[in-house]
mmCIF file of C-alpha atoms and ligand atoms in Angstrom:
data_model
loop_
_atom_site.group_PDB
_atom_site.id
_atom_site.type_symbol
_atom_site.label_atom_id
_atom_site.label_comp_id
_atom_site.label_asym_id
_atom_site.label_seq_id
_atom_site.Cartn_x
_atom_site.Cartn_y
_atom_site.Cartn_z
ATOM 1 C CA MET A 1 70.940 -97.088 13.113
ATOM 2 C CA LEU A 2 73.444 -99.541 15.859
ATOM 3 C CA PRO A 3 71.420 -101.382 18.444
ATOM 4 C CA ASP A 4 73.395 -99.757 20.850
ATOM 5 C CA ILE A 5 71.528 -96.623 19.953
ATOM 6 C CA LYS A 6 69.267 -95.246 21.230
ATOM 7 C CA GLU A 7 68.274 -92.039 19.032
ATOM 8 C CA VAL A 8 69.977 -90.029 16.670
ATOM 9 C CA LEU A 9 70.210 -86.913 17.450
ATOM 10 C CA LEU A 10 72.184 -84.967 14.151
ATOM 11 C CA SER A 11 71.723 -86.498 10.945
ATOM 12 C CA GLU A 12 74.182 -86.583 8.400
ATOM 13 C CA GLU A 13 72.842 -83.816 6.233
ATOM 14 C CA LYS A 14 71.708 -81.891 8.642
ATOM 15 C CA ILE A 15 75.866 -81.803 10.472
ATOM 16 C CA CYS A 16 76.645 -81.209 6.650
ATOM 17 C CA GLU A 17 74.116 -77.827 6.029
ATOM 18 C CA ARG A 18 74.774 -76.050 9.133
ATOM 19 C CA ASN A 19 79.176 -77.122 8.334
ATOM 20 C CA ARG A 20 78.314 -75.167 5.568
ATOM 21 C CA VAL A 21 77.570 -72.426 7.593
ATOM 22 C CA LEU A 22 80.987 -72.559 9.712
ATOM 23 C CA GLY A 23 82.314 -72.002 6.926
ATOM 24 C CA LYS A 24 81.193 -69.196 5.503
ATOM 25 C CA MET A 25 81.469 -67.401 9.054
ATOM 26 C CA ILE A 26 84.945 -68.366 9.196
ATOM 27 C CA SER A 27 86.177 -67.830 5.241
ATOM 28 C CA GLU A 28 83.936 -63.870 6.163
ATOM 29 C CA ASP A 29 86.051 -63.843 9.068
ATOM 30 C CA TYR A 30 89.407 -64.353 7.902
ATOM 31 C CA GLN A 31 88.749 -63.018 4.564
ATOM 32 C CA GLU A 32 91.803 -59.698 5.517
ATOM 33 C CA ASN A 33 94.339 -61.641 5.439
ATOM 34 C CA GLN A 34 93.525 -64.973 4.303
ATOM 35 C CA GLY A 35 96.212 -66.549 7.082
ATOM 36 C CA LEU A 36 94.843 -69.131 8.912
ATOM 37 C CA MET A 37 96.543 -72.154 11.045
ATOM 38 C CA ALA A 38 93.203 -74.824 12.369
ATOM 39 C CA ILE A 39 94.361 -76.701 15.285
ATOM 40 C CA CYS A 40 92.798 -81.177 14.518
ATOM 41 C CA ILE A 41 92.213 -81.901 18.606
ATOM 42 C CA LEU A 42 92.683 -85.365 18.297
ATOM 43 C CA ARG A 43 91.158 -88.255 18.206
ATOM 44 C CA GLY A 44 87.195 -86.878 18.556
ATOM 45 C CA SER A 45 87.391 -83.664 16.708
ATOM 46 C CA PHE A 46 88.905 -85.353 12.959
ATOM 47 C CA VAL A 47 85.537 -85.239 10.903
ATOM 48 C CA PHE A 48 84.126 -82.301 11.621
ATOM 49 C CA PHE A 49 87.761 -81.442 11.083
ATOM 50 C CA ALA A 50 88.426 -83.050 7.350
ATOM 51 C CA ASP A 51 84.606 -81.215 6.894
ATOM 52 C CA LEU A 52 84.884 -77.995 8.044
ATOM 53 C CA VAL A 53 88.216 -76.743 6.661
ATOM 54 C CA ARG A 54 86.816 -78.385 3.092
ATOM 55 C CA CYS A 55 83.675 -75.075 4.053
ATOM 56 C CA ILE A 56 86.268 -72.416 4.260
ATOM 57 C CA ASP A 57 87.418 -70.491 0.964
ATOM 58 C CA PHE A 58 90.518 -70.041 1.062
ATOM 59 C CA PRO A 59 93.760 -71.704 1.784
ATOM 60 C CA VAL A 60 95.012 -73.274 5.231
ATOM 61 C CA GLU A 61 96.935 -74.598 7.242
ATOM 62 C CA VAL A 62 96.282 -77.515 9.163
ATOM 63 C CA ALA A 63 98.081 -79.476 12.068
ATOM 64 C CA PHE A 64 97.123 -81.796 15.226
ATOM 65 C CA LEU A 65 97.056 -81.649 18.659
ATOM 66 C CA HIS A 66 96.181 -84.758 21.244
ATOM 67 C CA ALA A 67 93.893 -84.111 23.949
ATOM 68 C CA ALA A 68 93.523 -86.166 26.496
ATOM 69 C CA SER A 69 91.161 -86.621 29.352
ATOM 70 C CA TYR A 70 89.441 -89.442 29.446
ATOM 71 C CA PHE A 71 90.538 -93.341 30.227
ATOM 72 C CA GLY A 72 87.989 -95.313 28.903
ATOM 73 C CA GLY A 73 85.049 -94.106 30.249
ATOM 74 C CA SER A 74 82.608 -91.648 29.836
ATOM 75 C CA THR A 75 83.279 -88.921 32.194
ATOM 76 C CA SER A 76 86.178 -86.598 32.015
ATOM 77 C CA SER A 77 89.639 -88.205 34.652
ATOM 78 C CA GLY A 78 89.672 -84.425 35.117
ATOM 79 C CA GLU A 79 93.240 -83.855 34.236
ATOM 80 C CA VAL A 80 94.056 -82.827 30.821
ATOM 81 C CA HIS A 81 97.632 -84.117 28.570
ATOM 82 C CA ILE A 82 98.481 -82.080 25.784
ATOM 83 C CA PRO A 83 101.663 -84.463 24.404
ATOM 84 C CA ASP A 84 102.521 -82.572 21.499
ATOM 85 C CA SER A 85 102.609 -79.378 21.740
ATOM 86 C CA ASN A 86 105.749 -78.605 21.398
ATOM 87 C CA ILE A 87 105.337 -79.859 18.394
ATOM 88 C CA VAL A 88 102.727 -76.944 16.841
ATOM 89 C CA ASP A 89 104.155 -73.271 15.764
ATOM 90 C CA VAL A 90 102.135 -71.113 16.107
ATOM 91 C CA GLU A 91 103.796 -67.761 16.902
ATOM 92 C CA GLY A 92 101.855 -64.561 15.051
ATOM 93 C CA LYS A 93 99.386 -66.972 13.362
ATOM 94 C CA ASP A 94 95.798 -66.345 13.308
ATOM 95 C CA VAL A 95 95.155 -70.301 15.038
ATOM 96 C CA LEU A 96 91.575 -71.791 14.872
ATOM 97 C CA LEU A 97 91.259 -74.327 17.648
ATOM 98 C CA VAL A 98 88.638 -76.715 16.346
ATOM 99 C CA GLU A 99 87.431 -79.802 18.644
ATOM 100 C CA ASP A 100 84.510 -81.914 18.690
ATOM 101 C CA ILE A 101 82.475 -81.184 22.587
ATOM 102 C CA VAL A 102 83.073 -78.856 24.803
ATOM 103 C CA ASP A 103 81.559 -80.935 27.307
ATOM 104 C CA SER A 104 82.840 -79.450 31.569
ATOM 105 C CA GLY A 105 85.555 -77.040 28.802
ATOM 106 C CA ARG A 106 88.960 -77.935 30.788
ATOM 107 C CA THR A 107 90.284 -79.519 27.991
ATOM 108 C CA LEU A 108 89.533 -76.262 25.759
ATOM 109 C CA ALA A 109 90.340 -74.277 29.070
ATOM 110 C CA LYS A 110 93.817 -75.888 29.042
ATOM 111 C CA LEU A 111 94.595 -75.936 25.039
ATOM 112 C CA LYS A 112 93.661 -71.883 25.389
ATOM 113 C CA ASP A 113 96.034 -71.672 28.069
ATOM 114 C CA THR A 114 99.173 -73.558 26.594
ATOM 115 C CA LEU A 115 98.817 -72.170 23.732
ATOM 116 C CA LEU A 116 99.020 -68.465 24.334
ATOM 117 C CA LYS A 117 101.785 -69.021 26.113
ATOM 118 C CA LYS A 118 102.713 -69.260 22.981
ATOM 119 C CA ARG A 119 101.640 -65.861 21.100
ATOM 120 C CA PRO A 120 100.089 -66.345 18.145
ATOM 121 C CA LYS A 121 98.031 -63.421 16.209
ATOM 122 C CA SER A 122 94.937 -64.573 17.942
ATOM 123 C CA LEU A 123 93.114 -67.843 19.351
ATOM 124 C CA LYS A 124 89.356 -68.509 18.311
ATOM 125 C CA ILE A 125 87.529 -71.352 18.745
ATOM 126 C CA CYS A 126 85.266 -73.832 17.179
ATOM 127 C CA THR A 127 83.414 -77.074 18.130
ATOM 128 C CA LEU A 128 81.004 -78.799 16.662
ATOM 129 C CA LEU A 129 78.850 -79.672 20.213
ATOM 130 C CA ASP A 130 78.485 -77.367 23.241
ATOM 131 C CA LYS A 131 76.830 -79.105 26.057
ATOM 132 C CA PRO A 132 76.927 -76.087 28.140
ATOM 133 C CA GLU A 133 75.096 -77.256 31.585
ATOM 134 C CA ARG A 134 78.334 -79.571 31.955
ATOM 135 C CA ARG A 135 79.871 -76.364 32.136
ATOM 136 C CA VAL A 136 83.079 -76.321 34.562
ATOM 137 C CA VAL A 137 85.116 -74.213 33.437
ATOM 138 C CA GLU A 138 84.277 -71.162 31.500
ATOM 139 C CA VAL A 139 85.281 -70.977 27.709
ATOM 140 C CA ASP A 140 84.563 -68.874 25.104
ATOM 141 C CA VAL A 141 83.379 -70.310 21.988
ATOM 142 C CA ASP A 142 84.146 -68.009 18.642
ATOM 143 C CA TYR A 143 81.348 -71.067 16.139
ATOM 144 C CA CYS A 144 79.616 -73.509 17.611
ATOM 145 C CA GLY A 145 77.461 -76.631 15.477
ATOM 146 C CA PHE A 146 74.734 -77.352 17.826
ATOM 147 C CA GLN A 147 73.827 -76.777 21.310
ATOM 148 C CA VAL A 148 73.040 -80.907 22.598
ATOM 149 C CA PRO A 149 71.367 -81.865 26.049
ATOM 150 C CA ASP A 150 73.561 -83.419 28.403
ATOM 151 C CA GLU A 151 73.426 -87.188 26.829
ATOM 152 C CA PHE A 152 76.796 -89.072 25.931
ATOM 153 C CA VAL A 153 76.526 -88.716 21.978
ATOM 154 C CA VAL A 154 78.846 -90.912 19.487
ATOM 155 C CA GLY A 155 79.614 -90.878 16.180
ATOM 156 C CA TYR A 156 81.066 -88.378 14.182
ATOM 157 C CA GLY A 157 84.145 -88.224 15.758
ATOM 158 C CA LEU A 158 82.852 -88.637 18.563
ATOM 159 C CA ASP A 159 83.983 -92.332 20.708
ATOM 160 C CA TYR A 160 82.435 -94.694 23.790
ATOM 161 C CA ASP A 161 86.080 -97.098 24.457
ATOM 162 C CA GLN A 162 86.966 -95.794 21.058
ATOM 163 C CA LYS A 163 84.847 -96.756 19.068
ATOM 164 C CA TYR A 164 81.705 -95.775 17.214
ATOM 165 C CA ARG A 165 84.384 -92.570 15.756
ATOM 166 C CA ASN A 166 82.874 -94.062 12.182
ATOM 167 C CA LEU A 167 79.424 -93.288 12.482
ATOM 168 C CA PRO A 168 78.182 -91.171 9.834
ATOM 169 C CA TYR A 169 75.423 -89.272 12.510
ATOM 170 C CA ILE A 170 75.674 -88.242 15.864
ATOM 171 C CA GLY A 171 73.756 -90.886 18.033
ATOM 172 C CA ILE A 172 72.788 -90.550 21.457
ATOM 173 C CA LEU A 173 74.159 -94.404 22.974
ATOM 174 C CA LYS A 174 72.270 -96.300 25.217
ATOM 175 C CA ARG A 175 73.185 -95.573 28.919
ATOM 176 C CA GLU A 176 73.103 -100.493 29.685
ATOM 177 C CA ILE A 177 76.348 -99.186 27.489
ATOM 178 C CA TYR A 178 78.128 -97.444 29.053
ATOM 179 C CA SER A 179 76.713 -97.653 32.843
HETATM 180 P P1 LIG B 201 86.269 -81.404 28.759
HETATM 181 O O1 LIG B 201 86.398 -81.439 28.991
HETATM 182 O O2 LIG B 201 85.227 -81.766 29.114
HETATM 183 O O3 LIG B 201 85.021 -79.986 28.038
HETATM 184 O O4 LIG B 201 86.054 -82.264 27.711
HETATM 185 C C1 LIG B 201 86.415 -82.624 25.777
HETATM 186 C C2 LIG B 201 86.125 -84.135 25.695
HETATM 187 O O5 LIG B 201 85.103 -85.090 26.211
HETATM 188 C C3 LIG B 201 85.349 -83.882 24.560
HETATM 189 O O6 LIG B 201 87.268 -83.035 23.429
HETATM 190 C C4 LIG B 201 85.460 -85.345 24.225
HETATM 191 O O7 LIG B 201 86.321 -85.531 23.730
HETATM 192 C C5 LIG B 201 85.116 -85.913 25.346
HETATM 193 N N1 LIG B 201 83.756 -85.720 25.083
HETATM 194 C C6 LIG B 201 82.538 -85.612 26.841
HETATM 195 N N2 LIG B 201 80.837 -85.463 26.135
HETATM 196 C C7 LIG B 201 81.234 -86.224 25.357
HETATM 197 C C8 LIG B 201 80.240 -86.947 24.433
HETATM 198 O O8 LIG B 201 79.165 -86.870 24.845
HETATM 199 N N3 LIG B 201 80.890 -87.998 24.152
HETATM 200 C C9 LIG B 201 81.530 -88.968 23.481
HETATM 201 N N4 LIG B 201 82.049 -87.854 23.861
HETATM 202 C C10 LIG B 201 82.826 -86.940 25.188
HETATM 203 MG MG1 LIG B 202 88.259 -84.347 22.130
#
């Protein structure tokens, strides 16, 4: 374990097991028409996304969207930027947004709002982590990996100041690193 990490919250094995369950649920739910566009919300969900889509048992179309609300800190700025939303064509498609963590809910609320205007056939949300205590804006999550306590976590795609994304597990970052 890295010295910057206070505690491993979710091990590689535990995440892998949960991904298989989520993949099975998604496979069953979309079994009928098997047309699914999975959208990876960058950058935080790139690791989760790559693992999750390989747990779905029919061919999936993948797309990538940037969403940013943090600028080097550990709390959201409150403003969400989605610079390339025009390049993803979701019209008439079953869309699954794949996010790393829902915190205030602002990122997903903004993404949902933006994409619904482009008239997808359906729009669902899958998040690896959920911090329900921190919610400011209500969002319905369809698939959730784990609920986590109100602690700053890194690894498995999640960063602090663009670091720690490559850790294979999810750990709680020591407070002295970000305060
Ligand atoms: P929200 O818009 O407040 O829901 O924030 C969502 C985004 O904030 C996520 O996609 C993450 O990129 C980031 N975030 C929230 N909590 C954490 C955390 O504990 N560690 C790393 N990133 C986080
Ligand atoms: Mg993110």
